[in-house]
């Protein structure tokens, strides 16, 4: 049963409300801010944030960049919430894989033309392979997980509510509660973790409860969780040093990375935000923003260490550093959105117009025959 009007609009393909699209935008800004810190050399062993671990600029950057793994959880919660009652089609798969390949090939070609990349057989193989390593590469892990969604749906749609609850207790108890104890080592890859997040969001979707709709409650939990996560940073710095500052949000399974993601998702899910064309358009390009700005190690080096030069701006007065950091993240986000909208208009829409008129009729004939 469809739990509310927003879900019904989504499933019927109508203009849907923009609350979760706005949430998606905020999450991507969190991820870019995270990359501003971790991909720039700021936290290298000899980087300024560890050398000057008690400076006010370091504290700001720690807080500014500590939400990337939380943002990943937020994205997967949105995916699970809608896909647990949806299906994967050939059209959806083609849209996803074409977007991934386009940015891989085009960005590599641009960097190769300017001498940042060197063409070789091994590099060609990596470009051709849709997946290269299942470790912490988000795109590879997301693609494998996305293809496994039909099988996750068989599980979540055939379990009882009680079984769903018990499985969540088991997995979250193992990966999040035990995994958030210092020196207690949990090994997993993101395909595994994305499945656990899928179980959370599918439970929220499949078993509506009045508690899930209490916006004030979840707003309060979200804000308190963020405050406690920041306070935990100072505790961990005092106990273990600067390397452990972000421990409780350092990976997607950590306690506050999960609590902040789930509570903020429930908060935004309950917000009554009417349809806004521009929010929905921008929200629809957030995955493209990720594929562009986190495309490769070459992109990370060129963007954060050479172009933005985060290390070179570390010593700015705090007010200027705050302004520089926020404006940089927003600029990168908007530039990537514009690039992705150009891709949609010039490549994706014409291709699928042809696909719908030429390929779909042939597929329908084959199915009939």
Tab-separated table of C-alpha atoms in Angstrom:
chain	number	residue	atom	x	y	z
A	1	UNK	CA	0.000	0.000	0.000
A	2	UNK	CA	1.323	3.481	-0.856
A	3	UNK	CA	1.917	5.298	2.394
A	4	UNK	CA	1.323	8.894	1.323
A	5	UNK	CA	0.607	11.196	-1.606
A	6	UNK	CA	4.278	11.973	-2.243
A	7	UNK	CA	5.011	8.296	-2.860
A	8	UNK	CA	1.957	7.962	-5.120
A	9	UNK	CA	3.058	10.901	-7.251
A	10	UNK	CA	6.515	9.411	-7.545
A	11	UNK	CA	5.284	6.005	-8.631
A	12	UNK	CA	2.845	7.474	-11.151
A	13	UNK	CA	5.581	9.593	-12.703
A	14	UNK	CA	3.883	12.865	-11.842
A	15	UNK	CA	5.539	16.054	-10.688
A	16	UNK	CA	6.611	15.038	-7.226
A	17	UNK	CA	7.253	17.185	-4.183
A	18	UNK	CA	10.761	18.523	-3.827
A	19	UNK	CA	11.578	17.701	-0.209
A	20	UNK	CA	13.804	14.711	-0.931
A	21	UNK	CA	15.327	16.428	-3.976
A	22	UNK	CA	16.387	19.309	-1.720
A	23	UNK	CA	17.727	16.721	0.712
A	24	UNK	CA	19.705	15.132	-2.130
A	25	UNK	CA	21.259	18.518	-2.977
A	26	UNK	CA	22.287	19.151	0.640
A	27	UNK	CA	23.812	15.670	0.853
A	28	UNK	CA	25.921	16.246	-2.252
A	29	UNK	CA	27.188	19.546	-0.856
A	30	UNK	CA	28.207	17.620	2.276
A	31	UNK	CA	30.107	15.108	0.131
A	32	UNK	CA	31.924	17.830	-1.825
A	33	UNK	CA	32.897	19.535	1.446
A	34	UNK	CA	34.239	16.186	2.653
A	35	UNK	CA	36.345	15.872	-0.494
A	36	UNK	CA	37.565	19.460	0.004
A	37	UNK	CA	39.275	18.212	3.171
A	38	UNK	CA	40.283	14.611	2.512
A	39	UNK	CA	41.374	14.845	-1.149
A	40	UNK	CA	43.370	18.052	-0.883
A	41	UNK	CA	46.306	16.952	1.260
A	42	UNK	CA	45.057	18.902	4.268
A	43	UNK	CA	44.997	15.755	6.406
A	44	UNK	CA	48.151	14.121	5.044
A	45	UNK	CA	50.677	13.108	7.765
A	46	UNK	CA	52.567	16.339	7.159
A	47	UNK	CA	49.496	18.316	6.152
A	48	UNK	CA	48.551	21.515	7.976
A	49	UNK	CA	45.542	20.030	9.779
A	50	UNK	CA	47.675	17.435	11.574
A	51	UNK	CA	50.700	19.669	12.048
A	52	UNK	CA	48.451	22.388	13.520
A	53	UNK	CA	45.871	20.074	15.068
A	54	UNK	CA	44.643	22.565	17.678
A	55	UNK	CA	44.330	25.621	15.437
A	56	UNK	CA	40.899	27.139	14.995
A	57	UNK	CA	41.198	26.680	11.199
A	58	UNK	CA	41.739	22.966	11.741
A	59	UNK	CA	38.664	22.716	13.962
A	60	UNK	CA	36.569	24.472	11.330
A	61	UNK	CA	37.819	22.209	8.527
A	62	UNK	CA	37.267	19.097	10.640
A	63	UNK	CA	33.632	20.083	11.161
A	64	UNK	CA	33.219	21.317	7.580
A	65	UNK	CA	34.465	18.074	6.041
A	66	UNK	CA	33.211	15.414	8.430
A	67	UNK	CA	29.885	14.596	6.763
A	68	UNK	CA	30.854	12.829	3.535
A	69	UNK	CA	30.157	9.265	4.658
A	70	UNK	CA	26.924	10.475	6.237
A	71	UNK	CA	25.959	11.925	2.866
A	72	UNK	CA	26.542	8.557	1.198
A	73	UNK	CA	24.120	6.987	3.670
A	74	UNK	CA	21.572	9.695	2.887
A	75	UNK	CA	21.773	8.985	-0.839
A	76	UNK	CA	21.275	5.271	-0.316
A	77	UNK	CA	18.302	5.890	1.986
A	78	UNK	CA	16.589	7.811	-0.821
A	79	UNK	CA	17.403	5.048	-3.321
A	80	UNK	CA	16.107	2.315	-1.036
A	81	UNK	CA	12.968	4.203	-0.075
A	82	UNK	CA	11.776	4.387	-3.668
A	83	UNK	CA	13.362	1.299	-5.233
A	84	UNK	CA	11.999	-1.193	-2.682
A	85	UNK	CA	8.628	-0.805	-4.433
A	86	UNK	CA	9.964	-0.250	-7.922
A	87	UNK	CA	11.704	-2.310	-10.585
A	88	UNK	CA	14.935	-2.060	-12.530
A	89	UNK	CA	14.332	-1.738	-16.266
A	90	UNK	CA	16.679	-1.848	-19.227
A	91	UNK	CA	16.055	1.849	-19.759
A	92	UNK	CA	17.085	2.722	-16.193
A	93	UNK	CA	20.195	0.572	-16.506
A	94	UNK	CA	21.202	2.177	-19.793
A	95	UNK	CA	20.777	5.668	-18.319
A	96	UNK	CA	23.011	4.768	-15.392
A	97	UNK	CA	25.741	2.952	-17.315
A	98	UNK	CA	25.893	5.534	-20.128
A	99	UNK	CA	26.269	8.335	-17.597
A	100	UNK	CA	29.105	6.503	-15.842
A	101	UNK	CA	30.936	5.661	-19.073
A	102	UNK	CA	30.503	9.092	-20.619
A	103	UNK	CA	32.203	10.877	-17.743
A	104	UNK	CA	34.919	8.229	-17.434
A	105	UNK	CA	35.884	8.463	-21.098
A	106	UNK	CA	35.413	12.186	-21.710
A	107	UNK	CA	37.229	13.325	-18.568
A	108	UNK	CA	40.081	10.904	-19.240
A	109	UNK	CA	40.324	12.219	-22.802
A	110	UNK	CA	40.477	15.841	-21.629
A	111	UNK	CA	43.183	15.087	-19.060
A	112	UNK	CA	45.122	13.032	-21.641
A	113	UNK	CA	45.077	15.972	-24.075
A	114	UNK	CA	46.618	18.237	-21.430
A	115	UNK	CA	49.222	15.715	-20.274
A	116	UNK	CA	47.634	14.812	-16.941
A	117	UNK	CA	46.859	11.248	-18.053
A	118	UNK	CA	49.007	8.838	-20.046
A	119	UNK	CA	47.311	6.443	-22.429
A	120	UNK	CA	48.315	2.813	-21.900
A	121	UNK	CA	46.841	-0.645	-22.292
A	122	UNK	CA	46.218	-0.979	-18.551
A	123	UNK	CA	44.504	2.421	-18.474
A	124	UNK	CA	42.369	1.449	-21.473
A	125	UNK	CA	41.262	-1.742	-19.709
A	126	UNK	CA	40.292	0.257	-16.624
A	127	UNK	CA	38.263	2.634	-18.787
A	128	UNK	CA	36.450	-0.183	-20.557
A	129	UNK	CA	35.671	-2.132	-17.392
A	130	UNK	CA	32.470	-0.838	-15.760
A	131	UNK	CA	33.838	-1.930	-12.370
A	132	UNK	CA	37.464	-1.840	-11.314
A	133	UNK	CA	37.849	-3.030	-7.746
A	134	UNK	CA	35.165	-3.492	-5.123
A	135	UNK	CA	36.588	-1.608	-2.152
A	136	UNK	CA	35.783	1.999	-1.331
A	137	UNK	CA	35.070	3.239	-4.850
A	138	UNK	CA	31.518	4.517	-4.608
A	139	UNK	CA	30.620	4.254	-8.289
A	140	UNK	CA	31.739	0.639	-8.674
A	141	UNK	CA	30.065	-0.433	-5.454
A	142	UNK	CA	26.877	1.474	-6.256
A	143	UNK	CA	26.624	-0.146	-9.697
A	144	UNK	CA	26.973	-3.664	-8.274
A	145	UNK	CA	24.540	-2.874	-5.480
A	146	UNK	CA	22.040	-1.275	-7.875
A	147	UNK	CA	22.020	-4.436	-9.996
A	148	UNK	CA	21.355	-6.489	-6.863
A	149	UNK	CA	18.242	-4.493	-5.911
A	150	UNK	CA	15.766	-6.995	-7.481
A	151	UNK	CA	17.190	-9.658	-5.176
A	152	UNK	CA	17.038	-7.375	-2.140
A	153	UNK	CA	13.401	-6.733	-3.049
A	154	UNK	CA	12.661	-10.455	-3.022
A	155	UNK	CA	14.053	-10.517	0.507
A	156	UNK	CA	12.306	-7.440	1.917
A	157	UNK	CA	8.958	-8.200	0.265
A	158	UNK	CA	8.845	-11.764	1.586
A	159	UNK	CA	10.109	-11.267	5.128
A	160	UNK	CA	7.686	-10.598	7.903
A	161	UNK	CA	7.919	-7.329	9.757
A	162	UNK	CA	9.395	-9.144	12.746
A	163	UNK	CA	12.046	-10.831	10.605
A	164	UNK	CA	12.924	-7.477	9.052
A	165	UNK	CA	13.361	-5.972	12.514
A	166	UNK	CA	15.512	-8.854	13.745
A	167	UNK	CA	17.752	-8.684	10.691
A	168	UNK	CA	18.246	-4.938	11.182
A	169	UNK	CA	19.099	-5.431	14.860
A	170	UNK	CA	21.624	-8.127	13.957
A	171	UNK	CA	23.336	-6.185	11.164
A	172	UNK	CA	23.307	-2.738	12.785
A	173	UNK	CA	24.419	-4.264	16.069
A	174	UNK	CA	27.363	-5.871	14.294
A	175	UNK	CA	28.412	-3.197	11.811
A	176	UNK	CA	27.409	-0.013	13.621
A	177	UNK	CA	27.358	-0.624	17.375
A	178	UNK	CA	30.389	-2.923	17.496
A	179	UNK	CA	31.961	-1.090	14.573
A	180	UNK	CA	31.841	2.187	16.516
A	181	UNK	CA	33.941	0.840	19.387
A	182	UNK	CA	37.562	2.054	19.098
A	183	UNK	CA	39.987	-0.794	18.316
A	184	UNK	CA	37.105	-3.160	17.445
A	185	UNK	CA	37.774	-3.917	13.791
A	186	UNK	CA	34.953	-4.511	11.316
A	187	UNK	CA	35.803	-5.358	7.701
A	188	UNK	CA	33.245	-4.806	4.942
A	189	UNK	CA	32.881	-3.209	1.527
A	190	UNK	CA	30.269	-0.733	0.427
A	191	UNK	CA	28.189	-3.234	-1.535
A	192	UNK	CA	27.522	-4.976	1.774
A	193	UNK	CA	26.847	-1.739	3.615
A	194	UNK	CA	24.543	-0.365	0.921
A	195	UNK	CA	22.411	-3.456	1.430
A	196	UNK	CA	22.096	-2.687	5.138
A	197	UNK	CA	21.048	0.892	4.387
A	198	UNK	CA	18.555	-0.534	1.899
A	199	UNK	CA	17.050	-2.634	4.688
A	200	UNK	CA	16.608	0.507	6.807
A	201	UNK	CA	14.927	2.582	4.108
A	202	UNK	CA	12.765	-0.283	2.875
A	203	UNK	CA	11.547	-0.857	6.437
A	204	UNK	CA	10.572	2.816	6.709
A	205	UNK	CA	8.692	2.566	3.398
A	206	UNK	CA	7.009	-0.795	3.924
A	207	UNK	CA	5.942	-0.376	7.536
A	208	UNK	CA	4.696	3.224	7.969
A	209	UNK	CA	4.388	4.341	11.556
A	210	UNK	CA	3.137	7.635	13.044
A	211	UNK	CA	6.533	8.112	14.667
A	212	UNK	CA	8.161	8.284	11.227
A	213	UNK	CA	6.014	11.323	10.372
A	214	UNK	CA	6.937	13.466	13.394
A	215	UNK	CA	8.953	16.245	11.757
A	216	UNK	CA	9.755	18.086	14.979
A	217	UNK	CA	11.017	14.912	16.612
A	218	UNK	CA	13.348	14.033	13.769
A	219	UNK	CA	14.511	17.618	13.352
A	220	UNK	CA	15.454	17.616	17.039
A	221	UNK	CA	17.178	14.221	16.798
A	222	UNK	CA	19.082	15.380	13.700
A	223	UNK	CA	20.328	18.581	15.310
A	224	UNK	CA	21.261	16.867	18.571
A	225	UNK	CA	23.073	14.112	16.672
A	226	UNK	CA	25.090	16.659	14.714
A	227	UNK	CA	26.023	18.477	17.932
A	228	UNK	CA	27.032	15.220	19.637
A	229	UNK	CA	29.050	14.170	16.592
A	230	UNK	CA	30.957	17.460	16.709
A	231	UNK	CA	31.537	17.078	20.448
A	232	UNK	CA	32.791	13.534	19.883
A	233	UNK	CA	35.397	14.995	17.570
A	234	UNK	CA	36.925	17.024	20.409
A	235	UNK	CA	36.810	13.991	22.725
A	236	UNK	CA	38.586	11.799	20.179
A	237	UNK	CA	41.234	14.453	19.527
A	238	UNK	CA	41.893	14.633	23.280
A	239	UNK	CA	42.075	10.838	23.636
A	240	UNK	CA	43.735	9.722	20.424
A	241	UNK	CA	44.980	12.793	18.553
A	242	UNK	CA	43.993	14.508	15.340
A	243	UNK	CA	43.946	11.324	13.235
A	244	UNK	CA	40.939	10.057	15.200
A	245	UNK	CA	38.971	13.320	15.172
A	246	UNK	CA	36.195	12.115	12.855
A	247	UNK	CA	36.048	8.549	14.182
A	248	UNK	CA	32.283	8.417	14.794
A	249	UNK	CA	31.546	9.604	11.234
A	250	UNK	CA	34.744	8.347	9.577
A	251	UNK	CA	32.948	5.624	7.644
A	252	UNK	CA	29.370	4.989	6.625
A	253	UNK	CA	28.811	2.335	9.283
A	254	UNK	CA	29.894	4.530	12.223
A	255	UNK	CA	27.303	5.453	14.824
A	256	UNK	CA	26.695	9.135	14.098
A	257	UNK	CA	27.025	8.643	10.332
A	258	UNK	CA	24.006	6.317	10.605
A	259	UNK	CA	22.009	8.250	13.211
A	260	UNK	CA	22.384	11.626	11.468
A	261	UNK	CA	21.517	10.100	8.082
A	262	UNK	CA	18.397	8.229	9.241
A	263	UNK	CA	17.041	11.037	11.426
A	264	UNK	CA	17.631	13.730	8.787
A	265	UNK	CA	16.053	11.505	6.118
A	266	UNK	CA	12.912	11.110	8.233
A	267	UNK	CA	12.933	14.862	8.891
A	268	UNK	CA	13.081	15.821	5.223
A	269	UNK	CA	10.703	13.045	4.189
A	270	UNK	CA	8.054	14.626	6.394
A	271	UNK	CA	8.568	18.177	5.174
A	272	UNK	CA	5.670	19.426	3.030
A	273	UNK	CA	7.626	21.118	0.272
A	274	UNK	CA	5.616	21.591	-2.929
A	275	UNK	CA	6.977	20.777	-6.335
A	276	UNK	CA	9.756	23.113	-7.429
A	277	UNK	CA	11.011	22.643	-10.967
A	278	UNK	CA	14.529	23.933	-10.312
A	279	UNK	CA	15.089	21.977	-7.130
A	280	UNK	CA	14.033	18.802	-8.934
A	281	UNK	CA	16.227	19.535	-11.947
A	282	UNK	CA	19.274	20.225	-9.785
A	283	UNK	CA	18.516	17.237	-7.549
A	284	UNK	CA	18.355	15.025	-10.622
A	285	UNK	CA	21.948	15.922	-11.493
A	286	UNK	CA	23.524	15.206	-8.111
A	287	UNK	CA	24.822	11.788	-9.169
A	288	UNK	CA	26.418	13.485	-12.154
A	289	UNK	CA	28.075	15.958	-9.782
A	290	UNK	CA	29.651	13.016	-7.955
A	291	UNK	CA	30.776	11.317	-11.174
A	292	UNK	CA	32.454	14.517	-12.386
A	293	UNK	CA	34.228	15.953	-9.361
A	294	UNK	CA	35.293	12.563	-7.900
A	295	UNK	CA	36.020	10.993	-11.274
A	296	UNK	CA	39.590	9.749	-10.712
A	297	UNK	CA	42.776	10.323	-8.760
A	298	UNK	CA	43.885	12.637	-11.549
A	299	UNK	CA	40.743	14.726	-11.124
A	300	UNK	CA	41.255	14.839	-7.345
A	301	UNK	CA	44.839	16.043	-7.732
A	302	UNK	CA	44.016	18.615	-10.392
A	303	UNK	CA	40.878	19.935	-8.674
A	304	UNK	CA	41.786	20.069	-4.986
A	305	UNK	CA	45.568	20.397	-4.931
A	306	UNK	CA	46.253	22.458	-8.035
A	307	UNK	CA	43.121	24.423	-8.926
A	308	UNK	CA	41.462	25.011	-5.564
A	309	UNK	CA	44.769	24.727	-3.640
A	310	UNK	CA	43.210	23.968	-0.276
A	311	UNK	CA	46.604	23.730	1.450
A	312	UNK	CA	47.635	27.114	0.109
A	313	UNK	CA	44.526	28.707	1.605
A	314	UNK	CA	44.722	26.996	4.986
A	315	UNK	CA	46.396	29.999	6.670
A	316	UNK	CA	43.671	32.460	5.703
A	317	UNK	CA	41.979	34.265	8.589
A	318	UNK	CA	39.119	32.092	9.807
A	319	UNK	CA	36.352	34.261	8.354
A	320	UNK	CA	38.026	34.234	4.928
A	321	UNK	CA	38.671	30.493	5.130
A	322	UNK	CA	34.988	29.865	5.914
A	323	UNK	CA	33.914	32.039	2.980
A	324	UNK	CA	36.476	30.439	0.646
A	325	UNK	CA	35.527	26.897	1.619
A	326	UNK	CA	31.767	27.386	1.262
A	327	UNK	CA	32.011	29.346	-1.995
A	328	UNK	CA	34.391	26.745	-3.477
A	329	UNK	CA	32.057	23.862	-2.655
A	330	UNK	CA	29.021	25.721	-4.037
A	331	UNK	CA	30.884	26.714	-7.205
A	332	UNK	CA	32.056	23.164	-7.895
A	333	UNK	CA	28.535	21.908	-7.304
A	334	UNK	CA	26.922	24.388	-9.704
A	335	UNK	CA	29.553	23.936	-12.435
A	336	UNK	CA	29.081	20.160	-12.296
A	337	UNK	CA	25.281	20.566	-12.374
A	338	UNK	CA	25.555	22.730	-15.499
A	339	UNK	CA	27.802	20.141	-17.160
A	340	UNK	CA	25.383	17.350	-16.318
A	341	UNK	CA	22.372	19.314	-17.567
A	342	UNK	CA	24.209	19.842	-20.865
A	343	UNK	CA	24.817	16.080	-21.028
A	344	UNK	CA	21.109	15.400	-20.454
A	345	UNK	CA	19.985	17.902	-23.082
A	346	UNK	CA	22.552	17.172	-25.788
A	347	UNK	CA	23.139	13.441	-25.364
A	348	UNK	CA	20.747	11.632	-23.034
A	349	UNK	CA	17.429	13.062	-24.244
A	350	UNK	CA	18.193	12.626	-27.987
A	351	UNK	CA	19.452	9.084	-27.395
A	352	UNK	CA	16.399	7.979	-25.437
A	353	UNK	CA	14.077	9.697	-27.895
A	354	UNK	CA	15.628	7.461	-30.541
A	355	UNK	CA	15.570	4.493	-28.149
A	356	UNK	CA	11.873	4.912	-27.348
A	357	UNK	CA	10.867	5.228	-31.016
A	358	UNK	CA	13.204	2.658	-32.599
A	359	UNK	CA	14.262	0.100	-30.014
A	360	UNK	CA	11.241	-0.233	-27.721
A	361	UNK	CA	8.840	-1.214	-30.584
A	362	UNK	CA	11.285	-3.934	-31.685
A	363	UNK	CA	11.647	-5.237	-28.142
A	364	UNK	CA	7.850	-5.327	-27.826
A	365	UNK	CA	7.568	-7.393	-31.046
A	366	UNK	CA	10.172	-9.869	-29.796
A	367	UNK	CA	8.303	-10.250	-26.502
A	368	UNK	CA	5.027	-10.907	-28.333
A	369	UNK	CA	6.633	-13.440	-30.629
